[in-house]
mmCIF file of C-alpha atoms in Angstrom:
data_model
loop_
_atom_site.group_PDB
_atom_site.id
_atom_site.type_symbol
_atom_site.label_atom_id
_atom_site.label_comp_id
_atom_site.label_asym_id
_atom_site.label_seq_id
_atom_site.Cartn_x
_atom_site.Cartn_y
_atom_site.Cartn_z
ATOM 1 C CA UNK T 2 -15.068 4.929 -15.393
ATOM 2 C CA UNK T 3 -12.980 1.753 -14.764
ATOM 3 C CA UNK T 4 -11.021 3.546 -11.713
ATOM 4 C CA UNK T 5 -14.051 4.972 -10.069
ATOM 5 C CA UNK T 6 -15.307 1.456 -9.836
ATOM 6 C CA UNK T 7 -12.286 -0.174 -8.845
ATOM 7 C CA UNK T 8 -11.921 2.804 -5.841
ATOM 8 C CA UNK T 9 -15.718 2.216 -4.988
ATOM 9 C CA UNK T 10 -15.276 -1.922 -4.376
ATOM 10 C CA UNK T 11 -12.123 -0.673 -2.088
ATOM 11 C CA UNK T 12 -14.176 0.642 0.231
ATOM 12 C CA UNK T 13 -15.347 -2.160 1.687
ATOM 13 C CA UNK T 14 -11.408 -3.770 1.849
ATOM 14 C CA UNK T 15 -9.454 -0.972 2.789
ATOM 15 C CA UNK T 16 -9.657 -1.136 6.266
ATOM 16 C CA UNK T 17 -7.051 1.002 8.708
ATOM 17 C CA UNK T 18 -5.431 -1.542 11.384
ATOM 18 C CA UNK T 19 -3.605 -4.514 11.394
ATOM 19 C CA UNK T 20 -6.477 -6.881 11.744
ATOM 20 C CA UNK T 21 -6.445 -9.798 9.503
ATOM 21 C CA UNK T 22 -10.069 -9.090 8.610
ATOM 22 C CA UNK T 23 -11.981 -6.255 6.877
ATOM 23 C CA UNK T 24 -14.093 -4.386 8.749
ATOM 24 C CA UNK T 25 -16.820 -2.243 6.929
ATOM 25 C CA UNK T 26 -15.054 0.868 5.969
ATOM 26 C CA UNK T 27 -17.149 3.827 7.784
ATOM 27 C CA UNK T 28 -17.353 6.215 4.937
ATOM 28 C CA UNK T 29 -19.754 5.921 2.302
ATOM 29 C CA UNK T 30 -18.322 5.560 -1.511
ATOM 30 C CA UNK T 31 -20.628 8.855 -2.433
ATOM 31 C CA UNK T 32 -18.720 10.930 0.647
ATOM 32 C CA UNK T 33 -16.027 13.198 -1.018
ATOM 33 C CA UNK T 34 -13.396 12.712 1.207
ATOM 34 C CA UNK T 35 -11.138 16.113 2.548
ATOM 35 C CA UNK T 36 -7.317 16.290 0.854
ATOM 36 C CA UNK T 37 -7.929 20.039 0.802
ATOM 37 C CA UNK T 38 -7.024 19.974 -2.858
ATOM 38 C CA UNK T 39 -3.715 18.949 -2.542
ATOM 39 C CA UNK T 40 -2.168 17.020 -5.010
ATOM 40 C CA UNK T 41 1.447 17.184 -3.440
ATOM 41 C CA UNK T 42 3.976 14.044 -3.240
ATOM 42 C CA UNK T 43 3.151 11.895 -0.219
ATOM 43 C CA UNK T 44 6.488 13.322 1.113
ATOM 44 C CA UNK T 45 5.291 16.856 0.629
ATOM 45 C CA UNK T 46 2.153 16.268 2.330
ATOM 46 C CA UNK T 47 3.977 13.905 5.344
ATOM 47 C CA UNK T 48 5.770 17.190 6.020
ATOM 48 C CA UNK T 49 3.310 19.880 5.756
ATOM 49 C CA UNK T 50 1.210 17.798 7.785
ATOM 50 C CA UNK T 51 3.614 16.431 10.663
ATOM 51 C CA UNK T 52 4.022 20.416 11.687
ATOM 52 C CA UNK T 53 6.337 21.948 14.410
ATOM 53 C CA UNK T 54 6.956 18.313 15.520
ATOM 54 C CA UNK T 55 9.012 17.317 12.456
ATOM 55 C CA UNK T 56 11.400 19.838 14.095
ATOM 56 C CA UNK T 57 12.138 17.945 17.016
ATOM 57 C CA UNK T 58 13.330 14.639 15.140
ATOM 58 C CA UNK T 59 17.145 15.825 15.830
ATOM 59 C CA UNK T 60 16.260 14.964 19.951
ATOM 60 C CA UNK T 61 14.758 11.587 18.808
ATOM 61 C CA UNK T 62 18.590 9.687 18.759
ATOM 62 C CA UNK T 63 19.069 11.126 22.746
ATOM 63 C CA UNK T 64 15.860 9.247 23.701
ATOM 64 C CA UNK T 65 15.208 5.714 24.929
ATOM 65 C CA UNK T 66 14.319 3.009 21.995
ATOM 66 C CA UNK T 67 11.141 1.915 24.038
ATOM 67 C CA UNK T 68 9.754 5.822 24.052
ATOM 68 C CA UNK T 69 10.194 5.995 20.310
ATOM 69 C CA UNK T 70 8.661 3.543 19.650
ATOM 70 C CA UNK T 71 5.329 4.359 21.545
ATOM 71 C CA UNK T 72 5.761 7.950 19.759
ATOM 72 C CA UNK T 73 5.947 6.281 16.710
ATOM 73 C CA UNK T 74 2.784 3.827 17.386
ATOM 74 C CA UNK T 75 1.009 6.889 18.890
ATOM 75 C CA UNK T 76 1.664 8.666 15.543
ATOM 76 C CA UNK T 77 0.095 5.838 13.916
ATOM 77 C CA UNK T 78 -3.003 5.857 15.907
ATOM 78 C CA UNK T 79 -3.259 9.665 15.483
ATOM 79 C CA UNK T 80 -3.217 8.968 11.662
ATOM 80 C CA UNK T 81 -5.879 6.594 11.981
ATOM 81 C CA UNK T 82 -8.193 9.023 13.572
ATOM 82 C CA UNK T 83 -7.760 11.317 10.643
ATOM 83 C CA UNK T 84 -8.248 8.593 8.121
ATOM 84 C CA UNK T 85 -11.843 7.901 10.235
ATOM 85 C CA UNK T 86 -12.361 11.796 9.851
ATOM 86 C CA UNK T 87 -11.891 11.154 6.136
ATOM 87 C CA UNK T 88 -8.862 13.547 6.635
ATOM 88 C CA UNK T 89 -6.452 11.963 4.345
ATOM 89 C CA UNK T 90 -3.880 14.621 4.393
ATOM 90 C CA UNK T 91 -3.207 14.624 8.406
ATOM 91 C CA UNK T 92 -3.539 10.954 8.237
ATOM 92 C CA UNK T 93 -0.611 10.601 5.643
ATOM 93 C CA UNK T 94 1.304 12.977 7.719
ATOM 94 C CA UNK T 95 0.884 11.047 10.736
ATOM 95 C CA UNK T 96 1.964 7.651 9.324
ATOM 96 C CA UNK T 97 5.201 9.243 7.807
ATOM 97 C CA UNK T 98 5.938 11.081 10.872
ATOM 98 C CA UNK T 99 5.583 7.760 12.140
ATOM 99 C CA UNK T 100 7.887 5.822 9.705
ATOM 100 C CA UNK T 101 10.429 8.883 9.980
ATOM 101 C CA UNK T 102 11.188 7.869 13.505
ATOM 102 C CA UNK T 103 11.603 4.038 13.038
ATOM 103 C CA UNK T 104 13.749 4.831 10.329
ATOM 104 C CA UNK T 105 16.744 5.513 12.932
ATOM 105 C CA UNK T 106 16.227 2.129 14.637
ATOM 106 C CA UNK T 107 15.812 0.003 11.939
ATOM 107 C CA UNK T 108 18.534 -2.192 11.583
ATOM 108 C CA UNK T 109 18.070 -2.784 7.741
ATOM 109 C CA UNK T 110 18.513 1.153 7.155
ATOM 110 C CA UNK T 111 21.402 1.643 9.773
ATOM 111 C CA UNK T 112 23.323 -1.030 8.351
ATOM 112 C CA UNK T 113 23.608 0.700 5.222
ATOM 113 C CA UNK T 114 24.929 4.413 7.203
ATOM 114 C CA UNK T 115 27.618 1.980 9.016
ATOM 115 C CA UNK T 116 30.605 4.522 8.935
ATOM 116 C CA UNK T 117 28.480 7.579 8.577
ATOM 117 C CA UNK T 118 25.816 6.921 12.076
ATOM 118 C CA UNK T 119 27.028 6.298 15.124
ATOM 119 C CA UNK T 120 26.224 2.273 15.990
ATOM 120 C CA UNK T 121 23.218 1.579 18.335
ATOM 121 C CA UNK T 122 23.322 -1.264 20.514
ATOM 122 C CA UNK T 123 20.519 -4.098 18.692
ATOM 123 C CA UNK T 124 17.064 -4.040 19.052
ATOM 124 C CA UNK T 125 15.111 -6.683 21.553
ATOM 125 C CA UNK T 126 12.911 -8.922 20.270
ATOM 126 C CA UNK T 127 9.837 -7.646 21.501
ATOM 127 C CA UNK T 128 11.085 -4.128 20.266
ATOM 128 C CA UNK T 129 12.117 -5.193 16.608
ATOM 129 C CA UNK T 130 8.298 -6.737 16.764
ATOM 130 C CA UNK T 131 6.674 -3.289 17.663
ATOM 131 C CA UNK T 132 8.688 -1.715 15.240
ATOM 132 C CA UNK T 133 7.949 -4.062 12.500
ATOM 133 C CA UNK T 134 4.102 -4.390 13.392
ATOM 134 C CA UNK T 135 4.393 -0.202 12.869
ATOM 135 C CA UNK T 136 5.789 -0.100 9.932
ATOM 136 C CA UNK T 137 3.605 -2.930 8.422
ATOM 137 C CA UNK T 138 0.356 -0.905 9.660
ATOM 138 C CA UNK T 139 1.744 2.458 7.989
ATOM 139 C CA UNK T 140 2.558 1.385 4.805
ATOM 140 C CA UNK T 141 -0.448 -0.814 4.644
ATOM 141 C CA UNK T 142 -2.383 2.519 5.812
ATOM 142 C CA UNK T 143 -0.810 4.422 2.898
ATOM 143 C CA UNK T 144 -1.629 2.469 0.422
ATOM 144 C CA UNK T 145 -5.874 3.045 1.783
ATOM 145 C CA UNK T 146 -5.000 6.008 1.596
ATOM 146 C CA UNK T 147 -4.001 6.244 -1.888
ATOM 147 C CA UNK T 148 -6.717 4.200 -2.808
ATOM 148 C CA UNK T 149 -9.381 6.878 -1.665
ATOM 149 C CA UNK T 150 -8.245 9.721 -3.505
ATOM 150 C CA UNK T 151 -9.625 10.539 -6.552
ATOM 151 C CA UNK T 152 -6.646 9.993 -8.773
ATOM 152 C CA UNK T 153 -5.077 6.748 -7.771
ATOM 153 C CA UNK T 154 -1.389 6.910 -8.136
ATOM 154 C CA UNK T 155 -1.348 2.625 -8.402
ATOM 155 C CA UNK T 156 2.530 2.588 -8.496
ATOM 156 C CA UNK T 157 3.056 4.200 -5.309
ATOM 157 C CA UNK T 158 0.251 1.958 -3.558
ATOM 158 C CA UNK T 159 2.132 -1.081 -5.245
ATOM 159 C CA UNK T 160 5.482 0.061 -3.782
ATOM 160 C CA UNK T 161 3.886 0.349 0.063
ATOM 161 C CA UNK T 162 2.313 -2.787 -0.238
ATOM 162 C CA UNK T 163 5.260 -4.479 -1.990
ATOM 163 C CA UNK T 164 7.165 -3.377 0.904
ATOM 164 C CA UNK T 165 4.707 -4.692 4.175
ATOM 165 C CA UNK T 166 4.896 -7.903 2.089
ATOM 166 C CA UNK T 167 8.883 -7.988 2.174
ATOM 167 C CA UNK T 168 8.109 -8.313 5.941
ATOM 168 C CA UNK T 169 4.822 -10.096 6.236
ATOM 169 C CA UNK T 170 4.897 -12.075 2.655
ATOM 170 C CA UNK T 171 1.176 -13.530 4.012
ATOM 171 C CA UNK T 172 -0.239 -10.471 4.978
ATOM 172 C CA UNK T 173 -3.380 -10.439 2.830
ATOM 173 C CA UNK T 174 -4.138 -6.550 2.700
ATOM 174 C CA UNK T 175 -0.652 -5.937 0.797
ATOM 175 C CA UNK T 176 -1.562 -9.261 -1.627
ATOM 176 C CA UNK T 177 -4.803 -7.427 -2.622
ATOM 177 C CA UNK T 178 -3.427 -3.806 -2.927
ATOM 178 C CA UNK T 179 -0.758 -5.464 -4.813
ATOM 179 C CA UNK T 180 -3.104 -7.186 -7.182
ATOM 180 C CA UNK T 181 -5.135 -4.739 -7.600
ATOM 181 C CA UNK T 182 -2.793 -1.666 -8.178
ATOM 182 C CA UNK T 183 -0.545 -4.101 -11.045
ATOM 183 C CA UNK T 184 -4.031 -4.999 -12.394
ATOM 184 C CA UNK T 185 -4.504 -1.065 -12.962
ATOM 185 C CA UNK T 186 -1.017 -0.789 -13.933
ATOM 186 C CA UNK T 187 -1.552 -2.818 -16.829
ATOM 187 C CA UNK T 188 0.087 -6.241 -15.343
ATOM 188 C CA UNK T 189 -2.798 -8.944 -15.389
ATOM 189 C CA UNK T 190 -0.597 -11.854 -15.133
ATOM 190 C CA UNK T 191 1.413 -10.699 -12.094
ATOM 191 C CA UNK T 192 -1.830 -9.296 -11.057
ATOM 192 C CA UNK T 193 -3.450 -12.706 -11.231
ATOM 193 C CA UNK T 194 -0.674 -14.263 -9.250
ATOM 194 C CA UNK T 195 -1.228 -11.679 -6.006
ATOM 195 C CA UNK T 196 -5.083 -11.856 -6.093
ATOM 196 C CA UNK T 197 -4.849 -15.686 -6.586
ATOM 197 C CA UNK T 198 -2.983 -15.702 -3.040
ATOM 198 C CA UNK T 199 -5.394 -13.117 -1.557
ATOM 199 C CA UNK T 200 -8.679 -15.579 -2.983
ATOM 200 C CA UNK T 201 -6.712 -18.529 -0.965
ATOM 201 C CA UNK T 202 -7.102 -16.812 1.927
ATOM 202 C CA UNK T 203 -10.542 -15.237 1.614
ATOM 203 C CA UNK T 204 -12.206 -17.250 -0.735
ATOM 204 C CA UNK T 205 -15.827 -15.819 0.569
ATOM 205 C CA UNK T 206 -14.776 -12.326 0.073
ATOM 206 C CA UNK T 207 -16.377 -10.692 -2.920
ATOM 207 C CA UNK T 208 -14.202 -7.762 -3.549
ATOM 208 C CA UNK T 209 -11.114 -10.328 -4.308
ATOM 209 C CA UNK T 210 -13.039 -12.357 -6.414
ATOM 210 C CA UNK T 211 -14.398 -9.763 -8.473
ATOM 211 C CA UNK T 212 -10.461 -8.527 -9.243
ATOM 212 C CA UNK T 213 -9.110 -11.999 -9.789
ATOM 213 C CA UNK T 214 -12.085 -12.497 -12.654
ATOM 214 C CA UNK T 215 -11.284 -9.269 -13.665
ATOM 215 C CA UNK T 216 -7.764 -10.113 -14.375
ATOM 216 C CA UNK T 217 -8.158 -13.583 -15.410
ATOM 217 C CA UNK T 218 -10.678 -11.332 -17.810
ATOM 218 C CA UNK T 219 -7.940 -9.532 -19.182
ATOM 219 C CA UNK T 220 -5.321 -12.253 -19.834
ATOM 220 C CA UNK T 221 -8.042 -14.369 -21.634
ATOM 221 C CA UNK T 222 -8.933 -11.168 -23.800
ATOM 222 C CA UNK T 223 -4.649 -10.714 -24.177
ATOM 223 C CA UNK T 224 -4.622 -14.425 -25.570
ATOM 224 C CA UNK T 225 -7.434 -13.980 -27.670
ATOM 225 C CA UNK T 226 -5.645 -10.692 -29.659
ATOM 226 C CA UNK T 227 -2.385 -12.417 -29.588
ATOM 227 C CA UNK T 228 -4.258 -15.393 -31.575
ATOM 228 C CA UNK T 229 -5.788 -13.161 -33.701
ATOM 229 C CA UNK T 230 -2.401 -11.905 -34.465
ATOM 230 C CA UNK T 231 -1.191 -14.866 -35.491
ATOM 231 C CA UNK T 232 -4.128 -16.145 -37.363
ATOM 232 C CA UNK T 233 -4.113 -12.672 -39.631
ATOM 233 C CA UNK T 234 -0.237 -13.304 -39.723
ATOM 234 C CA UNK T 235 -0.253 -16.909 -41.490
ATOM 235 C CA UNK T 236 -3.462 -16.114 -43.264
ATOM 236 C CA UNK T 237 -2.410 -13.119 -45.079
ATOM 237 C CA UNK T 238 1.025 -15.259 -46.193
ATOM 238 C CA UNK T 239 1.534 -15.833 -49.737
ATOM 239 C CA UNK T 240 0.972 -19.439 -51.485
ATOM 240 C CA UNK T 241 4.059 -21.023 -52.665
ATOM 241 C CA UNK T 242 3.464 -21.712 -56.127
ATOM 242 C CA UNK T 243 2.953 -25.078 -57.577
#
């Protein structure tokens, strides 16, 4: 099947970090890898999985901003354990456990509760970095996540790595998640446009070049029909008589 090929060349590109490269993923594409059956929303699962601890995000506003946001990195490096484990559950737990507590220091999301949050003074450079280096690494860690299961849900990994590129429009792990999740969605052109990026930057690597032909592919095979179209349409016109 076309999605059990496109997970299989993933493996190799779906690396957990936020290295610039990708490292050989350590599970092999015939390992079955442990969700414990669950097909739950990602929020379901976050919760489930972040356990008594989820209970103790009303203390997390009395704490200092630096401790948070080592909790929340520590979170993140929990989840990546579980993703070596091949525990995708815990490890999607972890990460939104993660995001859940940089939620209440970013300033992007307590702008829009001014009036209903009390104000917290700004965030320091070096702490708006950690945060956003976080958040980048969860989301980007979701969407591998997603991408191992054995149904795909392609507009939720397009969504996570939509949103690391809203912060990091280079980063080249969310270019070719993006291309290849629109690509599945049924969106060669955008699709094209993402993976074209992603080749720029690793022209060597085989996985991205095997999408973006795949995609240009699909919009060559598009024009074709819509030619066709046309061609039946003014062939099958009547003469005007003489």
């Amino acid at each position: 099947m076309l999605q059990e090929t496109t997970v299989s060349c993933l493996n190799s590109i779906c690396s957990i970090g936020s290295s610039a490269s990708y490292p050989q993923e350590p599970m092999s594409t015939n390992t079955e890898i442990k969700t414990d059956g669950a097909e739950d929303s990602l929020e379901e699962q976050g919760a489930m999985a972040a356990g008594p601890s989820s209970a103790g995000q009303k203390g997390t506003s009395a704490k200092p901003v630096w401790t948070l946001l080592e909790e929340a990195a520590q979170m993140k490096t929990e989840g990546n354990a579980f993703y070596r484990e091949k525990n995708l559950r815990s490890a999607i737990g972890c990460y939104h456990r993660s995001l859940l507590v940089l939620r209440g220091l970013d300033a992007d999301v307590m702008a829009s509760l001014k009036g209903f949050a009390p104000e917290k003074p700004p965030l320091t450079f070096e702490q708006e970095a950690l945060l956003r280096n976080t958040q980048v690494d969860c989301y980007n860690n979701l969407a591998a996540c997603l991408l191992q299961k054995q149904n795909v849900d392609y507009t939720r990994v397009l969504e996570y790595s939509l949103r690391v590129l809203q912060w990091q429009p280079g980063n080249v792990k969310a270019m070719y998640r993006a291309g290849v999740a629109t690509l599945e969605i049924g969106d060669a052109q955008r699709a094209k446009q993402y993976l074209s990026q992603a080749c720029k930057e690793l022209p060597n690597d085989a996985n991205v070049r095997k999408h973006l032909q795949r995609a240009e592919e699909k919009l060559n095979q598009e024009l074709q029909r819509e030619r066709d179209m046309y061609r039946g349409m003014f062939s099958s016109s009547p003469k005007s008589s003489t």
